[in-house]
Every structure is written in structure tokens, then in C-alpha cells.
Amino acid sequence: MGKGEETRQTILDSAVALASQVGISGLSVGSLAEKTGMSKSGLFAHFGSKEEMQLAVVRATQELFLETVMRPALREKRGLPRLRAIVANWLVWARRSRLPGGCPLAAAAHEFDGQPGPVRDEVSHALGLWRRALADAIGKCVEAGDLRPDTPVEQVAFEINGLVLACLQDSQLFQDPESEQRAMTAFDRLMSHHAPNPAKE
Amino acid sequence: MGKGEETRQTILDSAVALASQVGISGLSVGSLAEKTGMSKSGLFAHFGSKEEMQLAVVRATQELFLETVMRPALREKRGLPRLRAIVANWLVWARRSRLPGGCPLAAAAHEFDGQPGPVRDEVSHALGLWRRALADAIGKCVEAGDLRPDTPVEQVAFEINGLVLACLQDSQLFQDPESEQRAMTAFDRLMSHHAPNPAKE
DNA sequence: GAATTTATAGAACGTTCGTTCTTTTTTGTC
DNA sequence: GACAAAAAAGAACGAACGTTCTATAAATTC
């Protein structure tokens, strides 16, 4: 493989950052060409169509997300410490990855939820995978004895997703610096509610 | 005022529904003119610029939201019953208002959070007002004795917003019919956690 | 019902869109 | 370094974009 793949990755890096600000449907071949210093046609040749370009951006965002959120958390001890690291990384991943407009996948979920098509399917698939990974991490907490055996894993995954979404909205829209701590407070309360030892309340 | 205001409202009704599917930045004068059966210029004259049109759509969505979510809940008894009605209405408001693509305001929050300007400000303002209204409703629960006096009102508002966002994402993106019940389960657990009588757990 | 204001339509503008060509430059191979 | 392959640029396309004009139709006023 030659240098084509390399520039393609360069393009996608810029594309993910730009999509963070203007959304994935807001991406245009022209604006992206200008940002990367390439010609419209030269850039276009890497994808073949705008839709393929959008799909590539979704997949690139997904990879960046896993690299930023999941992989560092794997160094934590399996169970609650790892889950807590996942949530903590998740809350700040857009900032850490220099995505000034927030998570492009979360935005895309809203953008495309009313527009059937391949992009919507890819976004839905990516978020579905992530939700399953999150539920798995919660299940590991149960196995490790950090959570009670009757913990409703899917329900907890749902609620964690919710408090992350709330944090992202507040930090992006209101620039509320407290939102991360709010989310972690809610997370800890949720965990202690399902904790096995009677350290409730 | 003549019939101009009337057709303007007709346009906005269509615009809100269309924005639900394609987003507020996805609205174009041409597509909206086609949907309403008007000419591009005839429609355009009602707003003067695209940005003014977008602002009008944000405000129209806000009014529709309050009418659908808040006003019916005012018939419930002040305190927890009313708060519960607000949340229940909120969870289904897009469906009830025939907005197939979900809440345009929630989508706009993501669309514009990376793009400063009047539209972003209006969205931020609208959601800020709503958050305050939500916090007030929670405060009324404290006053009514349905929640403990030390209830962290802002924190609870944050968490309720989160579980609604989670529900909207799941129902829109995964078409999960259980998401509403998941959200209500989380809501009830949250309420019982801050309940005054020791009916905890 | 004529006059006047208001609302809508129609045509056209410059720009940007996604896309398709052809041509030039760069890259990798012998 | 010549040669083939791959990558990028350049020019151009029809369509849609937001917007501005001018002209027609409708509603309101007298």
C-alpha cells in the first residue's frame, strides 16, 4: 500500500474534527478540501461519493472513540474500577481528542434518526456495539462482585448512557464546567445503589 | 393583522415537522416551499433571511413543546404527580406532536453546539429556560413534602434530563419500545431515593 | 366597487453543491 | 533513469442553494 492510505487518514482526521463542529451532514467536499489544502477532485477520489465519505467518517470516529475511551481503561482492574474509568474517559473524550464541537457520533445519532439510509444504519450499528460493550463492562462488575447479582445490566447501561448524554449537552451548550462532576456523582450513586454490601444510601 | 400571520404559522408547522427529520440546518427554503406548495420567494418573504427562518422554527418548536409537555401537566396536583406527568409527556412529546424525527430542539443542541451565532444562542436559551422550569417543578416537590428538604434540585434536574435524552436516543435510533419504561423506572428510582419517608430501596 | 396595501409568484443573480471528465504530477518498480 | 501505476489537480457539468428584483394576485380599506 502506498501513500494513498496515508493521506486518506489525514483527510479523515480533519473530517472528524470538522464533523464535530458542523455535523456529518454538514460536511461538504469543498470545505474539507479547503481545510486539508487539497483539490476537491483529488479529495473526492479517495471516497467515490459523499455518502461513502460520510460512512468513512463514522467509522473513523468510532475507531478514535475506542482508542480514547476504551483502550486506556483496559489498564484498570476489571470490574468497577474499569467501568468507572470508561465513564470518566467517555465524559471528556471529545475534549481529549480535540473535537471542539463534541462527539460527532452523538450528533449524528440525532442528525440521521429521521433519515433512513446507510449512514443512519452505520451510526446505529456503532452505537449499538458500544452499548453492548458498556453492558458487558457492567456485567463484569457483577461477576467481580462489585455489583449485586440481580443488577439489571441493560437498565444500568441505559442510565449511564443517559447521564453521559446529559453531561455532553451541558458542557457543550451551556459550557457548564460542573457537568462532569454532576455525571460522576450520579454514576457513583447509581453504583452504590446496586452495590452488594449494605453500604446503601 | 391579516392572513399573512396565518400562513406564516402554517409554514412554521411544516417547518418544525421537516426540521424534525432533517434538522434545523438541513432546512432549505426550496424544500420547505415544495412541502407547503408555495413559491420560494413567497415563502422567503415571511422571514427575510434563512437565519431568521431558523430562529422562527426554534421558537415555534419551543411553543409547541410547552403546549404539549408542560400545559397538560398543569392539571395534575402540584408536586410529584405534576413532575411525573411532565416527564411522562416529555418522553413521548415528539410522537404526540407528529415529529417523526424526534425533538428538533434536542437535535439542534447538537447541530449548533460547535457553531456560534444567533441560532445557537436561541437554542441554548430555550433549553436553559426549560431546565429552570424543570428545576422549579422539582423544587415544588420539595415544598410539597414529596422530596426531602436536602434534595439537590439542580442535580436531580440534570439526571432527569439525562434519562429523557437516553430514552429519546434509544427510541429514535434503535426503535426500542422499552425505552420509555426504562426511563420511567429510572425516574421512579430517583424519586424514591430522595423521598422523605424511609421507603427507600 | 375602486383604491391601496399586502401577500404571493416568477424570473434571474452569483455561489456552492456533488460529480465526472481529462490532464498533470507524484510515486513505486525494474 | 525509464516506465507503469497511482494520486492529485484542473476544468467543467447540472442542480440546488440563499437572495433580490419586478410583476401579478389577493386581501383590506374607504
Short mmCIF file of C-alpha atoms (C1' of nucleotides) in Angstrom, two decimals:
data_model
loop_
_atom_site.label_atom_id
_atom_site.label_comp_id
_atom_site.label_asym_id
_atom_site.label_seq_id
_atom_site.Cartn_x
_atom_site.Cartn_y
_atom_site.Cartn_z
CA MET A 1 0.00 0.00 0.00
CA GLY A 2 1.32 3.37 -0.97
CA LYS A 3 0.85 6.83 0.26
CA GLY A 4 -2.81 6.94 -0.70
CA GLU A 5 -3.87 5.31 2.52
CA GLU A 6 -1.79 7.75 4.47
CA THR A 7 -3.39 10.87 3.02
CA ARG A 8 -6.76 9.23 3.33
CA GLN A 9 -6.16 9.00 7.06
CA THR A 10 -5.03 12.63 7.14
CA ILE A 11 -8.25 13.61 5.40
CA LEU A 12 -10.30 11.59 7.85
CA ASP A 13 -8.59 13.20 10.83
CA SER A 14 -9.58 16.61 9.54
CA ALA A 15 -13.01 15.33 8.61
CA VAL A 16 -13.76 14.04 12.09
CA ALA A 17 -12.72 17.34 13.63
CA LEU A 18 -14.77 19.29 11.12
CA ALA A 19 -17.76 16.98 11.58
CA SER A 20 -17.54 17.69 15.27
CA GLN A 21 -18.41 21.31 14.53
CA VAL A 22 -20.75 21.18 11.55
CA GLY A 23 -22.10 17.66 11.79
CA ILE A 24 -21.64 14.79 9.39
CA SER A 25 -24.32 16.04 7.01
CA GLY A 26 -22.76 19.45 7.25
CA LEU A 27 -19.53 18.13 5.78
CA SER A 28 -19.00 19.23 2.20
CA VAL A 29 -16.34 18.09 -0.22
CA GLY A 30 -15.36 21.68 -0.87
CA SER A 31 -14.93 22.75 2.73
CA LEU A 32 -12.98 19.64 3.56
CA ALA A 33 -10.74 20.14 0.54
CA GLU A 34 -10.03 23.68 1.64
CA LYS A 35 -9.25 22.58 5.19
CA THR A 36 -6.79 19.93 4.02
CA GLY A 37 -5.29 22.06 1.26
CA MET A 38 -6.27 19.60 -1.42
CA SER A 39 -8.32 19.99 -4.56
CA LYS A 40 -11.94 18.98 -4.49
CA SER A 41 -11.49 16.24 -7.06
CA GLY A 42 -8.29 14.93 -5.53
CA LEU A 43 -10.00 14.53 -2.22
CA PHE A 44 -13.16 13.15 -3.73
CA ALA A 45 -11.24 10.35 -5.47
CA HIS A 46 -10.48 8.79 -2.11
CA PHE A 47 -14.12 8.03 -1.44
CA GLY A 48 -16.06 7.95 -4.70
CA SER A 49 -19.19 9.52 -3.30
CA LYS A 50 -20.23 11.79 -0.49
CA GLU A 51 -22.10 9.01 1.21
CA GLU A 52 -19.01 6.81 1.26
CA MET A 53 -17.13 9.73 2.70
CA GLN A 54 -19.69 10.09 5.46
CA LEU A 55 -19.52 6.39 6.22
CA ALA A 56 -15.72 6.60 6.41
CA VAL A 57 -16.04 9.48 8.87
CA VAL A 58 -18.41 7.49 11.04
CA ARG A 59 -16.00 4.56 11.13
CA ALA A 60 -13.01 6.81 11.80
CA THR A 61 -14.88 8.45 14.68
CA GLN A 62 -15.72 5.05 16.07
CA GLU A 63 -12.06 3.98 16.00
CA LEU A 64 -10.93 7.21 17.62
CA PHE A 65 -13.56 6.78 20.29
CA LEU A 66 -12.49 3.26 21.16
CA GLU A 67 -8.86 4.31 21.22
CA THR A 68 -9.55 7.24 23.51
CA VAL A 69 -12.19 5.85 25.81
CA MET A 70 -11.94 2.10 25.92
CA ARG A 71 -8.29 1.23 25.46
CA PRO A 72 -6.84 3.35 28.28
CA ALA A 73 -9.49 1.91 30.59
CA LEU A 74 -8.28 -1.63 29.93
CA ARG A 75 -5.31 -0.91 32.17
CA GLU A 76 -7.63 -0.59 35.15
CA LYS A 77 -8.61 -3.61 37.17
CA ARG A 78 -11.55 -5.46 35.70
CA GLY A 79 -14.85 -4.67 37.39
CA LEU A 80 -15.92 -1.40 38.89
CA PRO A 81 -12.55 0.38 38.55
CA ARG A 82 -12.53 -0.28 34.83
CA LEU A 83 -16.16 0.74 34.40
CA ARG A 84 -15.50 3.92 36.29
CA ALA A 85 -12.51 4.67 34.06
CA ILE A 86 -14.63 4.07 30.98
CA VAL A 87 -17.24 6.54 32.13
CA ALA A 88 -14.63 9.10 33.17
CA ASN A 89 -12.89 8.85 29.78
CA TRP A 90 -16.20 8.99 27.99
CA LEU A 91 -17.15 12.25 29.66
CA VAL A 92 -14.08 14.05 28.36
CA TRP A 93 -13.21 12.12 25.22
CA ALA A 94 -14.27 14.85 22.80
CA ARG A 95 -12.08 17.37 24.55
CA ARG A 96 -9.15 14.98 24.75
CA SER A 97 -9.45 14.21 21.02
CA ARG A 98 -9.63 17.90 20.14
CA LEU A 99 -13.19 17.73 18.91
CA PRO A 100 -14.36 21.21 19.78
CA GLY A 101 -17.97 20.60 18.72
CA GLY A 102 -18.48 17.47 20.77
CA CYS A 103 -18.85 13.84 19.84
CA PRO A 104 -19.72 13.51 16.14
CA LEU A 105 -21.41 10.16 16.73
CA ALA A 106 -23.79 11.50 19.32
CA ALA A 107 -24.60 14.37 17.00
CA ALA A 108 -25.03 12.01 14.06
CA ALA A 109 -27.49 9.95 16.08
CA HIS A 110 -29.75 12.99 16.13
CA GLU A 111 -28.96 14.11 12.62
CA PHE A 112 -29.86 10.87 10.92
CA ASP A 113 -32.52 9.40 13.14
CA GLY A 114 -35.16 10.71 10.79
CA GLN A 115 -33.36 9.85 7.57
CA PRO A 116 -33.14 6.16 6.71
CA GLY A 117 -30.10 5.06 4.76
CA PRO A 118 -26.66 3.56 5.04
CA VAL A 119 -25.25 6.35 7.21
CA ARG A 120 -28.03 6.04 9.71
CA ASP A 121 -27.53 2.28 9.78
CA GLU A 122 -23.82 2.66 10.39
CA VAL A 123 -24.36 5.12 13.22
CA SER A 124 -26.99 2.92 14.77
CA HIS A 125 -24.70 -0.08 14.47
CA ALA A 126 -21.75 1.72 16.03
CA LEU A 127 -23.78 2.97 18.97
CA GLY A 128 -25.37 -0.45 19.38
CA LEU A 129 -21.96 -2.07 19.59
CA TRP A 130 -20.84 0.46 22.13
CA ARG A 131 -23.91 -0.07 24.23
CA ARG A 132 -23.21 -3.77 24.27
CA ALA A 133 -19.61 -3.14 25.28
CA LEU A 134 -20.86 -0.95 28.10
CA ALA A 135 -23.33 -3.59 29.24
CA ASP A 136 -20.51 -6.14 29.18
CA ALA A 137 -18.38 -3.95 31.40
CA ILE A 138 -21.28 -3.72 33.83
CA GLY A 139 -21.73 -7.47 33.68
CA LYS A 140 -18.08 -7.85 34.61
CA CYS A 141 -18.77 -5.77 37.69
CA VAL A 142 -21.42 -8.28 38.69
CA GLU A 143 -19.04 -11.17 38.08
CA ALA A 144 -16.35 -9.45 40.10
CA GLY A 145 -18.73 -8.97 42.98
CA ASP A 146 -18.72 -5.19 42.73
CA LEU A 147 -22.44 -5.20 41.96
CA ARG A 148 -25.24 -7.42 43.19
CA PRO A 149 -26.15 -10.46 41.09
CA ASP A 150 -29.66 -9.13 40.47
CA THR A 151 -28.35 -5.90 38.95
CA PRO A 152 -30.41 -5.02 35.86
CA VAL A 153 -27.47 -4.71 33.50
CA GLU A 154 -29.29 -3.27 30.49
CA GLN A 155 -31.13 -0.78 32.66
CA VAL A 156 -27.89 0.40 34.24
CA ALA A 157 -26.29 0.74 30.80
CA PHE A 158 -29.27 2.81 29.73
CA GLU A 159 -28.91 5.10 32.72
CA ILE A 160 -25.16 5.52 32.34
CA ASN A 161 -25.65 6.44 28.71
CA GLY A 162 -28.20 8.99 29.82
CA LEU A 163 -26.01 10.74 32.31
CA VAL A 164 -23.19 10.92 29.79
CA LEU A 165 -25.56 12.45 27.24
CA ALA A 166 -26.68 14.95 29.86
CA CYS A 167 -23.08 15.85 30.62
CA LEU A 168 -22.22 16.29 26.95
CA GLN A 169 -25.22 18.53 26.41
CA ASP A 170 -24.49 20.70 29.41
CA SER A 171 -20.79 21.08 28.76
CA GLN A 172 -21.28 21.81 25.05
CA LEU A 173 -24.35 24.00 25.14
CA PHE A 174 -24.05 25.76 28.47
CA GLN A 175 -20.29 25.37 28.88
CA ASP A 176 -21.06 24.22 32.38
CA PRO A 177 -17.77 23.09 33.98
CA GLU A 178 -19.65 21.29 36.75
CA SER A 179 -21.37 18.89 34.39
CA GLU A 180 -18.65 16.26 34.58
CA GLN A 181 -18.78 16.14 38.32
CA ARG A 182 -22.55 16.01 38.20
CA ALA A 183 -22.35 12.99 35.96
CA MET A 184 -19.79 11.28 38.16
CA THR A 185 -21.92 11.98 41.22
CA ALA A 186 -24.87 10.37 39.51
CA PHE A 187 -22.70 7.46 38.44
CA ASP A 188 -21.41 6.81 41.93
CA ARG A 189 -24.89 6.98 43.36
CA LEU A 190 -26.07 4.52 40.73
CA MET A 191 -23.23 2.15 41.55
CA SER A 192 -23.72 2.32 45.29
CA HIS A 193 -27.42 1.63 44.79
CA HIS A 194 -26.57 -1.71 43.22
CA ALA A 195 -23.62 -2.43 45.46
CA PRO A 196 -23.70 -5.77 47.25
CA ASN A 197 -22.51 -4.74 50.70
CA PRO A 198 -25.13 -2.80 52.64
CA ALA A 199 -23.32 0.49 52.13
CA LYS A 200 -26.51 1.81 50.64
CA GLU A 201 -27.66 5.41 50.63
CA MET B 1 -53.03 41.68 11.14
CA GLY B 2 -54.20 39.90 8.06
CA LYS B 3 -53.78 36.50 6.66
CA GLY B 4 -50.05 36.79 6.50
CA GLU B 5 -49.65 35.69 10.07
CA GLU B 6 -51.88 32.74 9.41
CA THR B 7 -49.85 31.36 6.53
CA ARG B 8 -46.70 32.08 8.44
CA GLN B 9 -47.94 29.75 11.13
CA THR B 10 -48.82 27.13 8.53
CA ILE B 11 -45.31 27.38 7.17
CA LEU B 12 -43.84 27.03 10.64
CA ASP B 13 -45.90 23.96 11.36
CA SER B 14 -44.50 22.29 8.29
CA ALA B 15 -41.05 23.61 9.09
CA VAL B 16 -41.00 22.13 12.57
CA ALA B 17 -42.06 18.75 11.22
CA LEU B 18 -39.46 18.90 8.48
CA ALA B 19 -36.78 20.05 10.88
CA SER B 20 -37.57 17.03 12.98
CA GLN B 21 -36.34 14.85 10.14
CA VAL B 22 -33.55 16.82 8.51
CA GLY B 23 -32.51 19.14 11.33
CA ILE B 24 -32.74 22.88 11.51
CA SER B 25 -29.61 23.42 9.43
CA GLY B 26 -30.96 20.88 6.99
CA LEU B 27 -33.96 23.07 6.29
CA SER B 28 -33.79 24.75 2.90
CA VAL B 29 -36.06 27.41 1.50
CA GLY B 30 -36.67 25.30 -1.58
CA SER B 31 -37.63 22.09 0.19
CA LEU B 32 -39.91 23.93 2.57
CA ALA B 33 -41.57 25.77 -0.31
CA GLU B 34 -42.20 22.48 -2.06
CA LYS B 35 -43.66 20.93 1.08
CA THR B 36 -46.06 23.82 1.64
CA GLY B 37 -46.93 24.27 -2.04
CA MET B 38 -45.68 27.82 -2.09
CA SER B 39 -43.11 29.53 -4.23
CA LYS B 40 -39.63 30.01 -2.89
CA SER B 41 -39.83 33.78 -2.92
CA GLY B 42 -43.33 33.88 -1.47
CA LEU B 43 -42.21 31.80 1.45
CA PHE B 44 -38.93 33.63 1.83
CA ALA B 45 -40.72 36.98 2.19
CA HIS B 46 -42.13 35.87 5.51
CA PHE B 47 -38.73 35.71 7.12
CA GLY B 48 -36.29 37.86 5.20
CA SER B 49 -33.34 35.55 5.67
CA LYS B 50 -32.63 31.92 6.28
CA GLU B 51 -31.29 32.64 9.71
CA GLU B 52 -34.47 34.44 10.71
CA MET B 53 -36.37 31.44 9.43
CA GLN B 54 -34.31 29.12 11.59
CA LEU B 55 -34.85 31.31 14.62
CA ALA B 56 -38.60 31.27 13.96
CA VAL B 57 -38.51 27.48 13.78
CA VAL B 58 -36.69 27.28 17.10
CA ARG B 59 -39.28 29.50 18.75
CA ALA B 60 -42.17 27.62 17.18
CA THR B 61 -40.74 24.34 18.41
CA GLN B 62 -40.38 25.78 21.86
CA GLU B 63 -44.03 26.86 21.92
CA LEU B 64 -45.20 23.50 20.66
CA PHE B 65 -43.11 21.80 23.31
CA LEU B 66 -44.55 23.82 26.15
CA GLU B 67 -48.06 23.28 24.83
CA THR B 68 -47.57 19.53 24.57
CA VAL B 69 -45.46 18.79 27.62
CA MET B 70 -46.00 21.46 30.22
CA ARG B 71 -49.58 22.65 29.84
CA PRO B 72 -51.32 19.28 30.14
CA ALA B 73 -49.23 18.54 33.22
CA LEU B 74 -50.55 21.65 34.96
CA ARG B 75 -53.81 19.80 35.55
CA GLU B 76 -52.02 17.37 37.84
CA LYS B 77 -51.62 18.10 41.50
CA ARG B 78 -48.60 20.23 42.25
CA GLY B 79 -45.60 18.30 43.45
CA LEU B 80 -44.58 14.81 42.49
CA PRO B 81 -47.71 13.99 40.43
CA ARG B 82 -47.13 17.02 38.25
CA LEU B 83 -43.41 16.34 37.89
CA ARG B 84 -44.16 12.77 36.94
CA ALA B 85 -46.66 13.96 34.31
CA ILE B 86 -44.09 16.37 32.90
CA VAL B 87 -41.56 13.59 32.49
CA ALA B 88 -44.12 11.22 31.01
CA ASN B 89 -45.27 13.83 28.50
CA TRP B 90 -41.69 14.73 27.70
CA LEU B 91 -40.82 11.15 26.84
CA VAL B 92 -43.49 10.95 24.15
CA TRP B 93 -43.92 14.55 23.09
CA ALA B 94 -42.27 14.19 19.70
CA ARG B 95 -44.56 11.30 18.82
CA ARG B 96 -47.63 13.10 20.09
CA SER B 97 -46.77 16.18 18.04
CA ARG B 98 -46.17 14.09 14.92
CA LEU B 99 -42.49 14.82 14.77
CA PRO B 100 -41.22 11.60 13.22
CA GLY B 101 -37.56 12.52 13.53
CA GLY B 102 -37.64 13.35 17.20
CA CYS B 103 -37.34 16.61 19.08
CA PRO B 104 -35.87 19.33 16.84
CA LEU B 105 -34.55 21.23 19.82
CA ALA B 106 -32.56 18.32 21.16
CA ALA B 107 -31.17 17.77 17.69
CA ALA B 108 -30.41 21.46 17.29
CA ALA B 109 -28.48 21.40 20.56
CA HIS B 110 -26.05 19.02 18.90
CA GLU B 111 -26.15 20.67 15.50
CA PHE B 112 -25.20 24.11 16.68
CA ASP B 113 -23.06 23.47 19.72
CA GLY B 114 -19.98 23.95 17.58
CA GLN B 115 -21.26 26.90 15.58
CA PRO B 116 -21.59 30.18 17.45
CA GLY B 117 -24.30 32.54 16.32
CA PRO B 118 -27.85 33.65 16.96
CA VAL B 119 -29.41 30.26 16.34
CA ARG B 120 -27.12 28.57 18.80
CA ASP B 121 -27.89 31.28 21.34
CA GLU B 122 -31.61 30.85 20.87
CA VAL B 123 -31.40 27.08 21.28
CA SER B 124 -29.23 27.45 24.35
CA HIS B 125 -31.63 29.99 25.80
CA ALA B 126 -34.67 27.81 25.17
CA LEU B 127 -33.11 24.74 26.75
CA GLY B 128 -31.85 26.83 29.64
CA LEU B 129 -35.35 28.11 30.31
CA TRP B 130 -36.71 24.62 30.20
CA ARG B 131 -34.07 23.35 32.57
CA ARG B 132 -35.03 26.06 35.02
CA ALA B 133 -38.71 25.16 34.68
CA LEU B 134 -37.81 21.56 35.38
CA ALA B 135 -35.79 22.52 38.43
CA ASP B 136 -38.71 24.61 39.65
CA ALA B 137 -41.03 21.64 39.34
CA ILE B 138 -38.60 19.60 41.42
CA GLY B 139 -38.40 22.39 43.96
CA LYS B 140 -42.16 22.29 44.24
CA CYS B 141 -41.87 18.61 45.12
CA VAL B 142 -39.61 19.57 47.99
CA GLU B 143 -42.05 22.25 49.13
CA ALA B 144 -44.94 19.81 48.92
CA GLY B 145 -43.06 17.31 51.04
CA ASP B 146 -42.75 14.74 48.28
CA LEU B 147 -38.97 15.03 48.38
CA ARG B 148 -36.59 15.59 51.26
CA PRO B 149 -35.55 19.18 52.01
CA ASP B 150 -31.91 18.39 51.29
CA THR B 151 -32.70 17.19 47.77
CA PRO B 152 -30.07 18.53 45.34
CA VAL B 153 -32.53 20.13 42.94
CA GLU B 154 -30.12 21.02 40.14
CA GLN B 155 -28.51 17.60 40.29
CA VAL B 156 -31.89 15.89 40.03
CA ALA B 157 -32.84 18.10 37.09
CA PHE B 158 -29.58 17.13 35.44
CA GLU B 159 -30.29 13.44 35.92
CA ILE B 160 -33.88 13.65 34.71
CA ASN B 161 -32.71 15.45 31.60
CA GLY B 162 -30.22 12.65 31.08
CA LEU B 163 -32.68 9.83 31.26
CA VAL B 164 -35.00 11.62 28.87
CA LEU B 165 -32.13 12.08 26.43
CA ALA B 166 -31.31 8.41 26.77
CA CYS B 167 -34.91 7.49 26.06
CA LEU B 168 -35.11 9.73 23.01
CA GLN B 169 -31.90 8.27 21.62
CA ASP B 170 -32.99 4.69 22.14
CA SER B 171 -36.48 5.12 20.76
CA GLN B 172 -35.31 7.08 17.74
CA LEU B 173 -32.16 5.23 16.84
CA PHE B 174 -32.90 1.69 17.93
CA GLN B 175 -36.68 1.94 17.84
CA ASP B 176 -36.62 0.34 21.24
CA PRO B 177 -40.21 0.29 22.58
CA GLU B 178 -38.96 -0.42 26.10
CA SER B 179 -37.04 2.80 26.36
CA GLU B 180 -39.94 4.78 27.82
CA GLN B 181 -40.46 2.29 30.58
CA ARG B 182 -36.72 2.21 31.24
CA ALA B 183 -36.76 5.96 31.67
CA MET B 184 -39.77 5.85 33.97
CA THR B 185 -38.16 3.11 36.01
CA ALA B 186 -35.08 5.24 36.44
CA PHE B 187 -37.23 8.24 37.29
CA ASP B 188 -39.15 6.41 39.98
CA ARG B 189 -35.95 5.07 41.46
CA LEU B 190 -34.52 8.57 41.50
CA MET B 191 -37.62 9.92 43.21
CA SER B 192 -37.75 7.20 45.83
CA HIS B 193 -34.10 7.79 46.58
CA HIS B 194 -34.89 11.34 47.62
CA ALA B 195 -38.24 10.52 49.17
CA PRO B 196 -38.70 11.70 52.76
CA ASN B 197 -40.36 8.64 54.27
CA PRO B 198 -37.98 5.72 54.72
CA ALA B 199 -39.48 3.79 51.83
CA LYS B 200 -36.01 3.62 50.37
CA GLU B 201 -34.68 0.88 48.08
"C1'" DG C 1 -66.61 48.55 -6.20
"C1'" DA C 2 -62.31 51.42 -6.67
"C1'" DA C 3 -58.13 52.24 -4.42
"C1'" DT C 4 -54.43 50.71 -1.75
"C1'" DT C 5 -51.92 47.91 0.83
"C1'" DT C 6 -50.35 43.25 1.49
"C1'" DA C 7 -49.18 38.68 0.01
"C1'" DT C 8 -47.56 35.56 -3.44
"C1'" DA C 9 -45.45 34.21 -7.84
"C1'" DG C 10 -41.94 34.24 -11.39
"C1'" DA C 11 -37.54 35.02 -13.24
"C1'" DA C 12 -32.95 35.67 -12.62
"C1'" DC C 13 -28.39 36.54 -9.93
"C1'" DG C 14 -23.99 34.56 -8.22
"C1'" DT C 15 -22.37 30.69 -5.32
"C1'" DT C 16 -21.75 26.27 -3.79
"C1'" DC C 17 -23.10 21.64 -4.10
"C1'" DG C 18 -21.75 16.60 -5.65
"C1'" DT C 19 -19.86 14.52 -9.51
"C1'" DT C 20 -17.39 13.38 -13.94
"C1'" DC C 21 -14.07 14.09 -17.09
"C1'" DT C 22 -9.07 14.85 -18.78
"C1'" DT C 23 -4.51 16.17 -17.69
"C1'" DT C 24 -0.59 16.63 -14.90
"C1'" DT C 25 2.24 15.37 -11.13
"C1'" DT C 26 3.96 12.20 -7.97
"C1'" DT C 27 5.09 7.57 -6.52
"C1'" DG C 28 6.84 2.85 -6.72
"C1'" DT C 29 9.21 -0.80 -9.75
"C1'" DC C 30 12.74 -2.73 -12.85
"C1'" DG D 1 16.76 6.95 -15.01
"C1'" DA D 2 12.81 4.86 -17.92
"C1'" DC D 3 8.37 3.17 -17.29
"C1'" DA D 4 4.00 1.86 -15.38
"C1'" DA D 5 0.79 2.83 -11.70
"C1'" DA D 6 -1.27 5.64 -8.53
"C1'" DA D 7 -2.53 10.11 -6.78
"C1'" DA D 8 -3.72 14.76 -7.22
"C1'" DA D 9 -5.14 18.86 -9.84
"C1'" DG D 10 -7.92 21.44 -13.07
"C1'" DA D 11 -11.92 22.41 -15.65
"C1'" DA D 12 -16.48 21.86 -16.32
"C1'" DC D 13 -21.45 19.89 -15.71
"C1'" DG D 14 -26.28 20.41 -13.98
"C1'" DA D 15 -28.68 21.10 -9.79
"C1'" DA D 16 -29.81 23.37 -5.64
"C1'" DC D 17 -28.58 26.93 -2.60
"C1'" DG D 18 -29.91 31.84 -0.48
"C1'" DT D 19 -31.29 36.09 -2.15
"C1'" DT D 20 -33.06 40.09 -4.89
"C1'" DC D 21 -35.75 42.03 -8.14
"C1'" DT D 22 -40.26 43.02 -10.62
"C1'" DA D 23 -44.89 41.78 -11.65
"C1'" DT D 24 -49.36 39.65 -10.53
"C1'" DA D 25 -52.89 38.25 -7.41
"C1'" DA D 26 -55.39 38.66 -3.19
"C1'" DA D 27 -56.96 40.84 0.81
"C1'" DT D 28 -58.18 45.00 3.23
"C1'" DT D 29 -59.87 49.80 3.45
"C1'" DC D 30 -62.67 53.57 2.07
#
